[in-house]
mmCIF file of C-alpha atoms in Angstrom:
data_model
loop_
_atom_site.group_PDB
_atom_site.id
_atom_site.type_symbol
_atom_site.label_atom_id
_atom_site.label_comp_id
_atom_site.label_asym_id
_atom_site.label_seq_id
_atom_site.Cartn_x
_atom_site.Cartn_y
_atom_site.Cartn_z
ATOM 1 C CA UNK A 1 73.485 105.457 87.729
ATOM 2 C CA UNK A 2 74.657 106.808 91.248
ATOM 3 C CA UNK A 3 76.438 104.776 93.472
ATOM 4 C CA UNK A 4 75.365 103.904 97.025
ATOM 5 C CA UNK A 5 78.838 105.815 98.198
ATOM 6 C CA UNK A 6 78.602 108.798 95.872
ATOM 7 C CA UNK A 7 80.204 111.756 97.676
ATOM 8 C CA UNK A 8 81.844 110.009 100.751
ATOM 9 C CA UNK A 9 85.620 109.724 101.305
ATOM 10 C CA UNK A 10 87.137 106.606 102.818
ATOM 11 C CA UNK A 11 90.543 105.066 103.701
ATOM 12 C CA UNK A 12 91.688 101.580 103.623
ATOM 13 C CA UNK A 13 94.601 100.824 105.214
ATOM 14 C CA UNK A 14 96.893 97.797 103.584
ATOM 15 C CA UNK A 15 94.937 98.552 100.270
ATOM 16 C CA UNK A 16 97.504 97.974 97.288
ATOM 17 C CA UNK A 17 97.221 94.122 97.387
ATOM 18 C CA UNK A 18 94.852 91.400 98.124
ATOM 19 C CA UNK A 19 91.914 91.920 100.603
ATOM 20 C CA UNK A 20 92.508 95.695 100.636
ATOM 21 C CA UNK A 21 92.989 96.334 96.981
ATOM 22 C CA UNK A 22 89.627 93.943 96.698
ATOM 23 C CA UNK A 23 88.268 96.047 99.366
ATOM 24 C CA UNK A 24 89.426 99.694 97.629
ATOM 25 C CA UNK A 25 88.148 98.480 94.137
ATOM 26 C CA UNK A 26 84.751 97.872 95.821
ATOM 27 C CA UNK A 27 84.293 101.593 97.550
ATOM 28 C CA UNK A 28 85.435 103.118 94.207
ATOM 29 C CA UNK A 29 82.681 101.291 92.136
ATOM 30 C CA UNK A 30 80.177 102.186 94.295
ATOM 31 C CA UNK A 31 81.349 105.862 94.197
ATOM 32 C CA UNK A 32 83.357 106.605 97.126
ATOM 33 C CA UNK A 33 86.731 108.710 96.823
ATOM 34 C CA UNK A 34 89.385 106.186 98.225
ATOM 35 C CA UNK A 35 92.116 106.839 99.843
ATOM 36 C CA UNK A 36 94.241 103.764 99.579
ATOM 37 C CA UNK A 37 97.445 103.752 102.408
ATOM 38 C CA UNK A 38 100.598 101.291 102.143
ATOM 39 C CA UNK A 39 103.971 101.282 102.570
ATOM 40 C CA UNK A 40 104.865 101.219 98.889
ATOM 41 C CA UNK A 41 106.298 104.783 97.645
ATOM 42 C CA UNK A 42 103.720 106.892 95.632
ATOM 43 C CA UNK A 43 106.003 106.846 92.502
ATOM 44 C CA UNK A 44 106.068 102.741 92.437
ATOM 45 C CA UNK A 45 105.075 100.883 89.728
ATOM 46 C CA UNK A 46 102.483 99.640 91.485
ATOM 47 C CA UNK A 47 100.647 102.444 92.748
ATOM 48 C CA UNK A 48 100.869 104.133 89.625
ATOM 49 C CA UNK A 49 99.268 101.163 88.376
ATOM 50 C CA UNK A 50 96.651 100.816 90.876
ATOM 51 C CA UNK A 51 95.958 104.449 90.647
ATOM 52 C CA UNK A 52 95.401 104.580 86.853
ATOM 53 C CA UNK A 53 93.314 101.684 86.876
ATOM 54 C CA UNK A 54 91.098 103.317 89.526
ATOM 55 C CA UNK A 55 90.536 106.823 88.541
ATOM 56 C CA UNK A 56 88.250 108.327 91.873
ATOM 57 C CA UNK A 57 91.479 106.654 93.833
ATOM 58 C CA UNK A 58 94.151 108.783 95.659
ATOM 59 C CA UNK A 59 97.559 107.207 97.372
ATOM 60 C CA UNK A 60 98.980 108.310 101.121
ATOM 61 C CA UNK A 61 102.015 106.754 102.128
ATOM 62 C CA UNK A 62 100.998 104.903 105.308
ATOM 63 C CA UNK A 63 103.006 103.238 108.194
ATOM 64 C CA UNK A 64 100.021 102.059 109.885
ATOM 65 C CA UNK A 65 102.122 100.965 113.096
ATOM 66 C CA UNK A 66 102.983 104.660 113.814
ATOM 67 C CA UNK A 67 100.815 107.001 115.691
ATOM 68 C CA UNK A 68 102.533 110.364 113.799
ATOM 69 C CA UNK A 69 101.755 108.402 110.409
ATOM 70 C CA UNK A 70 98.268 108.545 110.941
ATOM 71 C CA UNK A 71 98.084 112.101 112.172
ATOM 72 C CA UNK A 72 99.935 113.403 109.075
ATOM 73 C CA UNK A 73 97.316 111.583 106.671
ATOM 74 C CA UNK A 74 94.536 112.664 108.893
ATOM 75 C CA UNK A 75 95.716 116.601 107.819
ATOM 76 C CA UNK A 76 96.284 115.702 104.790
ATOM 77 C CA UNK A 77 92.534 114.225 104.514
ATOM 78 C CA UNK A 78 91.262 117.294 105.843
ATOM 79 C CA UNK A 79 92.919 119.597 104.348
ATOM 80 C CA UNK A 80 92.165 117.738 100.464
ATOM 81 C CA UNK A 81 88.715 116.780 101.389
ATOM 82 C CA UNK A 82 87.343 118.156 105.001
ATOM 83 C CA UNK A 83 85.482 114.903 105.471
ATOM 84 C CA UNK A 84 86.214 110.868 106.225
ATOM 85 C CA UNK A 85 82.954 108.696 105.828
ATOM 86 C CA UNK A 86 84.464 105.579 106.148
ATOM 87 C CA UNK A 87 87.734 103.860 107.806
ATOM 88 C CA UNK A 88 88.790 100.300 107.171
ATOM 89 C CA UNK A 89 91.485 98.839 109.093
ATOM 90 C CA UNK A 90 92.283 96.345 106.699
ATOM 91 C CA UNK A 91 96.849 95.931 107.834
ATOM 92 C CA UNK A 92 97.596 92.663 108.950
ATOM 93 C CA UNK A 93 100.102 89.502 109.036
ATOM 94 C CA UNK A 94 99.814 86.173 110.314
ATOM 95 C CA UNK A 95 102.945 84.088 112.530
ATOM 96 C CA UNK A 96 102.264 80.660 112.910
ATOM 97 C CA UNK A 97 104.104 77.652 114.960
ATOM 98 C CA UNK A 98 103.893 76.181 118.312
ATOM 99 C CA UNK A 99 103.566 78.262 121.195
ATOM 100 C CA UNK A 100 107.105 77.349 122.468
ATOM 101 C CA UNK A 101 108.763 78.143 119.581
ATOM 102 C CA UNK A 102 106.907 81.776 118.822
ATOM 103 C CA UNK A 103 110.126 84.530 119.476
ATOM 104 C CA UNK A 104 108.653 87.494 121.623
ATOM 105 C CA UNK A 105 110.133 89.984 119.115
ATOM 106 C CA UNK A 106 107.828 87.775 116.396
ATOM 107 C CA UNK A 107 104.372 88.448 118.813
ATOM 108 C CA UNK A 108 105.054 91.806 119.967
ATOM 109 C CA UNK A 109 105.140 92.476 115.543
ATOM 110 C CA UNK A 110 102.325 90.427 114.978
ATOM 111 C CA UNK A 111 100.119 92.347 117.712
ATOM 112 C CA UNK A 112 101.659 95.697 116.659
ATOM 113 C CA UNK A 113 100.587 94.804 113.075
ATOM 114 C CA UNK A 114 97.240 93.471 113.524
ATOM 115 C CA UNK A 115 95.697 95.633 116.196
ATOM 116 C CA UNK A 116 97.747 98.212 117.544
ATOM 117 C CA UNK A 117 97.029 99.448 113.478
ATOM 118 C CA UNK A 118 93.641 99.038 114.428
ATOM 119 C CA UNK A 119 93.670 101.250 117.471
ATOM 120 C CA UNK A 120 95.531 103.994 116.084
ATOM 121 C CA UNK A 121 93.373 104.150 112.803
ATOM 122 C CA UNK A 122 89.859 104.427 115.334
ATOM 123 C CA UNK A 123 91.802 106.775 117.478
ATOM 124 C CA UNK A 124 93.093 108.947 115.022
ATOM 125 C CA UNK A 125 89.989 109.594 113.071
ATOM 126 C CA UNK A 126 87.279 109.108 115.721
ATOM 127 C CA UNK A 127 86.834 112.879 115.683
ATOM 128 C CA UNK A 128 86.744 113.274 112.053
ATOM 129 C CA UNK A 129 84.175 110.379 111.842
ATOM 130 C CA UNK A 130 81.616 111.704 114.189
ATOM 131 C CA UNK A 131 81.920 114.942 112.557
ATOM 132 C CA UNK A 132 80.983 113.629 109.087
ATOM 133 C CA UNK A 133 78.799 111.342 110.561
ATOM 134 C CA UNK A 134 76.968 113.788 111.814
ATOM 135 C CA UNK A 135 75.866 115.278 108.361
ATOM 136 C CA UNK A 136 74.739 111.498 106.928
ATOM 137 C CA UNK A 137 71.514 109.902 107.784
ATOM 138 C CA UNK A 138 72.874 106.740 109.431
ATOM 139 C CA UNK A 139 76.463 107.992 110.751
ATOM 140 C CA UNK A 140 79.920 106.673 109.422
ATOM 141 C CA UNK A 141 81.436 103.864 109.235
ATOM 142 C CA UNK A 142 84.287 101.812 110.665
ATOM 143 C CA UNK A 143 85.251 97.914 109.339
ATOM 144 C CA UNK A 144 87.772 96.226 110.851
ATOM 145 C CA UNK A 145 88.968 93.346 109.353
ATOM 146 C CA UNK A 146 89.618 90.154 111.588
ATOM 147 C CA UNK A 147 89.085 86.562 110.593
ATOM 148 C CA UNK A 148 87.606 83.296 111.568
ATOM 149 C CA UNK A 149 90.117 83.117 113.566
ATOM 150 C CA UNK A 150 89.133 85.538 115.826
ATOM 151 C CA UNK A 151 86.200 82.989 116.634
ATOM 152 C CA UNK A 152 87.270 79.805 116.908
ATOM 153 C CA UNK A 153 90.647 78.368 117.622
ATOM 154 C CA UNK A 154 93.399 76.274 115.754
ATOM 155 C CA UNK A 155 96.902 74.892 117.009
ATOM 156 C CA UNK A 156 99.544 76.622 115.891
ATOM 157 C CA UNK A 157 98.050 79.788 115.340
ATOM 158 C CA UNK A 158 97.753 81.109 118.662
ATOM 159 C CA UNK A 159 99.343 84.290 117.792
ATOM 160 C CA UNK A 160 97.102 84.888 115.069
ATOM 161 C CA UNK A 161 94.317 84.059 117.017
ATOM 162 C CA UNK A 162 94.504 85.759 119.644
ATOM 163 C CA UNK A 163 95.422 89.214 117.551
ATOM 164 C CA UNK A 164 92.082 88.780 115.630
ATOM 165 C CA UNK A 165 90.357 87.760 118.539
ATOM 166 C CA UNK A 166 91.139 91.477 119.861
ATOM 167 C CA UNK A 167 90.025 93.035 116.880
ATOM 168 C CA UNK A 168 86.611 91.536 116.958
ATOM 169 C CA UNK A 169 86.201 92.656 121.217
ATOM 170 C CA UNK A 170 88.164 95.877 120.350
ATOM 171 C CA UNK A 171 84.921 96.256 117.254
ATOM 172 C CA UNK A 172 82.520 95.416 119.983
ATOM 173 C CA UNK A 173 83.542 97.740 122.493
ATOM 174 C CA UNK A 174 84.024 100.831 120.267
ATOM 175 C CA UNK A 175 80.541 100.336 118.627
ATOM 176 C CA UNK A 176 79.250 100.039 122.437
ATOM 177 C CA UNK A 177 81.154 103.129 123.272
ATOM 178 C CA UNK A 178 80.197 105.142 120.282
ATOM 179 C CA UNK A 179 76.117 103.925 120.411
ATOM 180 C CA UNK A 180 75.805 104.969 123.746
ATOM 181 C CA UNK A 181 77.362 108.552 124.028
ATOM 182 C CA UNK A 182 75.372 109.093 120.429
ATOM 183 C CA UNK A 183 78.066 109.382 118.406
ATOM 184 C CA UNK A 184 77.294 109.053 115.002
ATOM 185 C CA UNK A 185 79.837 106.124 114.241
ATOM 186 C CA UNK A 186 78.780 102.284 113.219
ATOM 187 C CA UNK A 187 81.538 99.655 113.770
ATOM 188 C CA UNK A 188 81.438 96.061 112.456
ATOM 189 C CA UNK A 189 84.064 93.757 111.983
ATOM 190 C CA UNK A 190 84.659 91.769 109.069
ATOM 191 C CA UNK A 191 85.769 87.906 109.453
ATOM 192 C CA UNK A 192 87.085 86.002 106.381
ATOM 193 C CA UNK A 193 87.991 82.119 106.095
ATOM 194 C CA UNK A 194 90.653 81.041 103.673
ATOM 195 C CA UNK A 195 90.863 84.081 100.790
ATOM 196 C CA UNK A 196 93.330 83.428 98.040
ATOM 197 C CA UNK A 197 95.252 85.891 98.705
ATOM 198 C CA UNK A 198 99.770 86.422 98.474
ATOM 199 C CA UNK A 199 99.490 86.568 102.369
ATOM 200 C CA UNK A 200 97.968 83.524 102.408
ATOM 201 C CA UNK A 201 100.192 81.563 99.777
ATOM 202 C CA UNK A 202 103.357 82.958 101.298
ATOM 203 C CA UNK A 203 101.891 81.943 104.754
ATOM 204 C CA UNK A 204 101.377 78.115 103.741
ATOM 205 C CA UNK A 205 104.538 78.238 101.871
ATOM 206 C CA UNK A 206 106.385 78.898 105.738
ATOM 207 C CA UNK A 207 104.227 76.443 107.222
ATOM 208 C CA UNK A 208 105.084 73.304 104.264
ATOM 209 C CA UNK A 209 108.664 74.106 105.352
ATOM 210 C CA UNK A 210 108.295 74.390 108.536
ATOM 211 C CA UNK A 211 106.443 70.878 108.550
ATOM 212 C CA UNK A 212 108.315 68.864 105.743
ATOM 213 C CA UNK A 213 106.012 66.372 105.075
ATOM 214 C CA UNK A 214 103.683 68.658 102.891
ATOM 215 C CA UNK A 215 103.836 71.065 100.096
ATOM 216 C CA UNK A 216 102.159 74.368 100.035
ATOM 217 C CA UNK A 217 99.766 74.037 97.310
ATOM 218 C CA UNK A 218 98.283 71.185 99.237
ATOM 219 C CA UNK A 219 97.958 72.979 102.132
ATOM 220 C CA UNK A 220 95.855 74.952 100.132
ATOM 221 C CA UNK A 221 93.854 72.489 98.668
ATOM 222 C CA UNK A 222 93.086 71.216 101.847
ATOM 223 C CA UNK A 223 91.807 74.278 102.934
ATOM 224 C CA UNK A 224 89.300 74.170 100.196
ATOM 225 C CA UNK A 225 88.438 70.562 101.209
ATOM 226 C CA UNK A 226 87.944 70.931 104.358
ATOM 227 C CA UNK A 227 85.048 74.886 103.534
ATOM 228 C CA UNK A 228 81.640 73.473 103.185
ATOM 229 C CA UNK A 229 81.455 74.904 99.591
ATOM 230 C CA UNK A 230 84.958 73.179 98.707
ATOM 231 C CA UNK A 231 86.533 76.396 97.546
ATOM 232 C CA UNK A 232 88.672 79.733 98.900
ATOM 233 C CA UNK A 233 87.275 82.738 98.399
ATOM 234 C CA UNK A 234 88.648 85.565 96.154
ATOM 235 C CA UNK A 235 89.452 88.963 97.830
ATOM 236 C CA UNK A 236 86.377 90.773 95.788
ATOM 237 C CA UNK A 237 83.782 88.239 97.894
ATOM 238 C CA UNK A 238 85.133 90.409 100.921
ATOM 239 C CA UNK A 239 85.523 93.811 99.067
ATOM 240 C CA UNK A 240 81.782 93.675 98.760
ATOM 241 C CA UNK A 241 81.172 92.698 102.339
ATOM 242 C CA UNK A 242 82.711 95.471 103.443
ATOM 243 C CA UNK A 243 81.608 98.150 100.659
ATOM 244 C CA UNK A 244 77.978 96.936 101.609
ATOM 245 C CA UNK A 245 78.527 97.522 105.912
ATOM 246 C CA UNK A 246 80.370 100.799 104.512
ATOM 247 C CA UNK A 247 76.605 101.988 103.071
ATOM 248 C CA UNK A 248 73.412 103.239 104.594
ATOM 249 C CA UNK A 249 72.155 99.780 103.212
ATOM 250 C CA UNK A 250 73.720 98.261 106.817
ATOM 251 C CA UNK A 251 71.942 101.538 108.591
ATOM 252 C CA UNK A 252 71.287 99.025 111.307
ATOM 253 C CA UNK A 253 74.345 97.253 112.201
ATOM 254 C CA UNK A 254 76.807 98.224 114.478
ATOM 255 C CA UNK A 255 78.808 96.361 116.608
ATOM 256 C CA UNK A 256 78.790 93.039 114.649
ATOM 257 C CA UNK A 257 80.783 90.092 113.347
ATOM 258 C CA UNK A 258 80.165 89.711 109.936
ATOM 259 C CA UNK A 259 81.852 85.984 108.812
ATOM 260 C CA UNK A 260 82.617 85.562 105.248
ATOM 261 C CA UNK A 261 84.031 81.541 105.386
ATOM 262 C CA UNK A 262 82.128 79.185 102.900
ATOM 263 C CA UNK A 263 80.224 77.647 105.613
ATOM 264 C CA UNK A 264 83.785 76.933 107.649
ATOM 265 C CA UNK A 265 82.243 78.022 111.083
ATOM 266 C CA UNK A 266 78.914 76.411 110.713
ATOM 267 C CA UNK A 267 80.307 72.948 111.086
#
């Protein structure tokens, strides 16, 4: 049975654990040759893993904060396969705490992390993109991954927020940009609630110390109280978001905010 992605190449930034891996494992089942980028060397453990597990997977080394990073795996891309059908800028980190006590060296990181990577993935292979896209019937596709909160607030995560907050405008404007000069390039942002995720345990973990009165785990399961459908979702319930605005199947949608939260938002 052919896959919706069958023949197209894609990249997914931050891909060897949690959302990204999800993310990665969902482009490869539906046929896509994935390029999966992280920091991890390509003779870890864990890539090797990864790598044998997913067979129509490949591994680029990838510091996503540096502009020469990206050029190099943008040659090596073309050079291997002379196309790129899809890009998702999945890097991130969180920071949390009061705005007084936030260290400018721990914002300028957190920005650099969750949308400067952003930025210099769309730059870097904006060309490449519109070329392929060109030669598909409804373009390629960007997916930027943001997060509820990049559309509503909560205190103590005003770092956060206002990274993923960029990402969704930065999504926005690049789908605007793209539409109008007729370049053949759909961009949609992603927005998941609470995913169970390591980022997210080790997150809670810093904020239970930081607070002293509660433990991490229920942090946790207060997060799953308070989601309409009393649960946190697992990274796959976002791979297939994003595998699905990856395909011709979201032909139609460019420029928008797809939330993935349980019902958190709707409240």
């Amino acid at each position: 049975m052919a896959g919706r992605l069958d023949g197209r190449v894609a990249l997914v930034s931050g891909a060897l654990r949690g959302i990204g891996h999800a993310i990665a494992q969902c482009l490869v089942a539906d046929g896509a040759t994935t390029i999966i980028t992280d920091l991890d060397a390509p003779d870890s453990q864990t890539v090797t893993d990864i790598l044998a597990a997913m067979p129509n997977a490949r591994y680029l080394r990838l510091d996503a904060t540096e502009e020469a990073a990206w050029q190099a795996a943008r040659d090596t891309i073309e050079a291997d396969h002379g196309r790129l059908d899809i890009l998702v800028n999945n890097v991130g980190a969180d920071l949390t705490g009061k705005v007084q006590d936030i260290e400018l060296a721990s914002w300028r990181r957190l920005m650099t992390l969750n949308m400067d990577t952003v930025f210099l993935g769309t730059k870097t292979f904006q060309p490449m993109l519109a070329r392929t896209g060109a030669t598909t019937p409804y373009g390629s596709s960007i997916v930027n991954i943001s997060s509820i909160m990049g559309l509503v607030g909560m205190g103590e995560v005003s770092a956060y927020n206002a990274s993923k907050g960029a990402v969704r405008l930065f999504t926005k404007s690049n789908a605007l940009e793209f539409a109008d000069a007729g370049v053949p390039i759909r961009v949609n942002s992603v927005h998941p609630g609470f995913v169970d995720t390591p980022l997210l345990r080790k997150g809670m973990e810093r904020w239970a110390e930081r607070d002293g009165t509660v433990t991490a785990q229920e942090l946790i399961e207060q997060m799953a109280e308070t989601t309409p459908v009393k649960r946190l979702a697992q990274p796959m319930e976002i791979g297939k978001v994003v595998a699905f605005l990856a395909s011709d199947d979201a032909s139609y949608m460019t420029g928008s905010e797809v939330v993935v939260d349980g019902g958190w938002t709707a409240r």
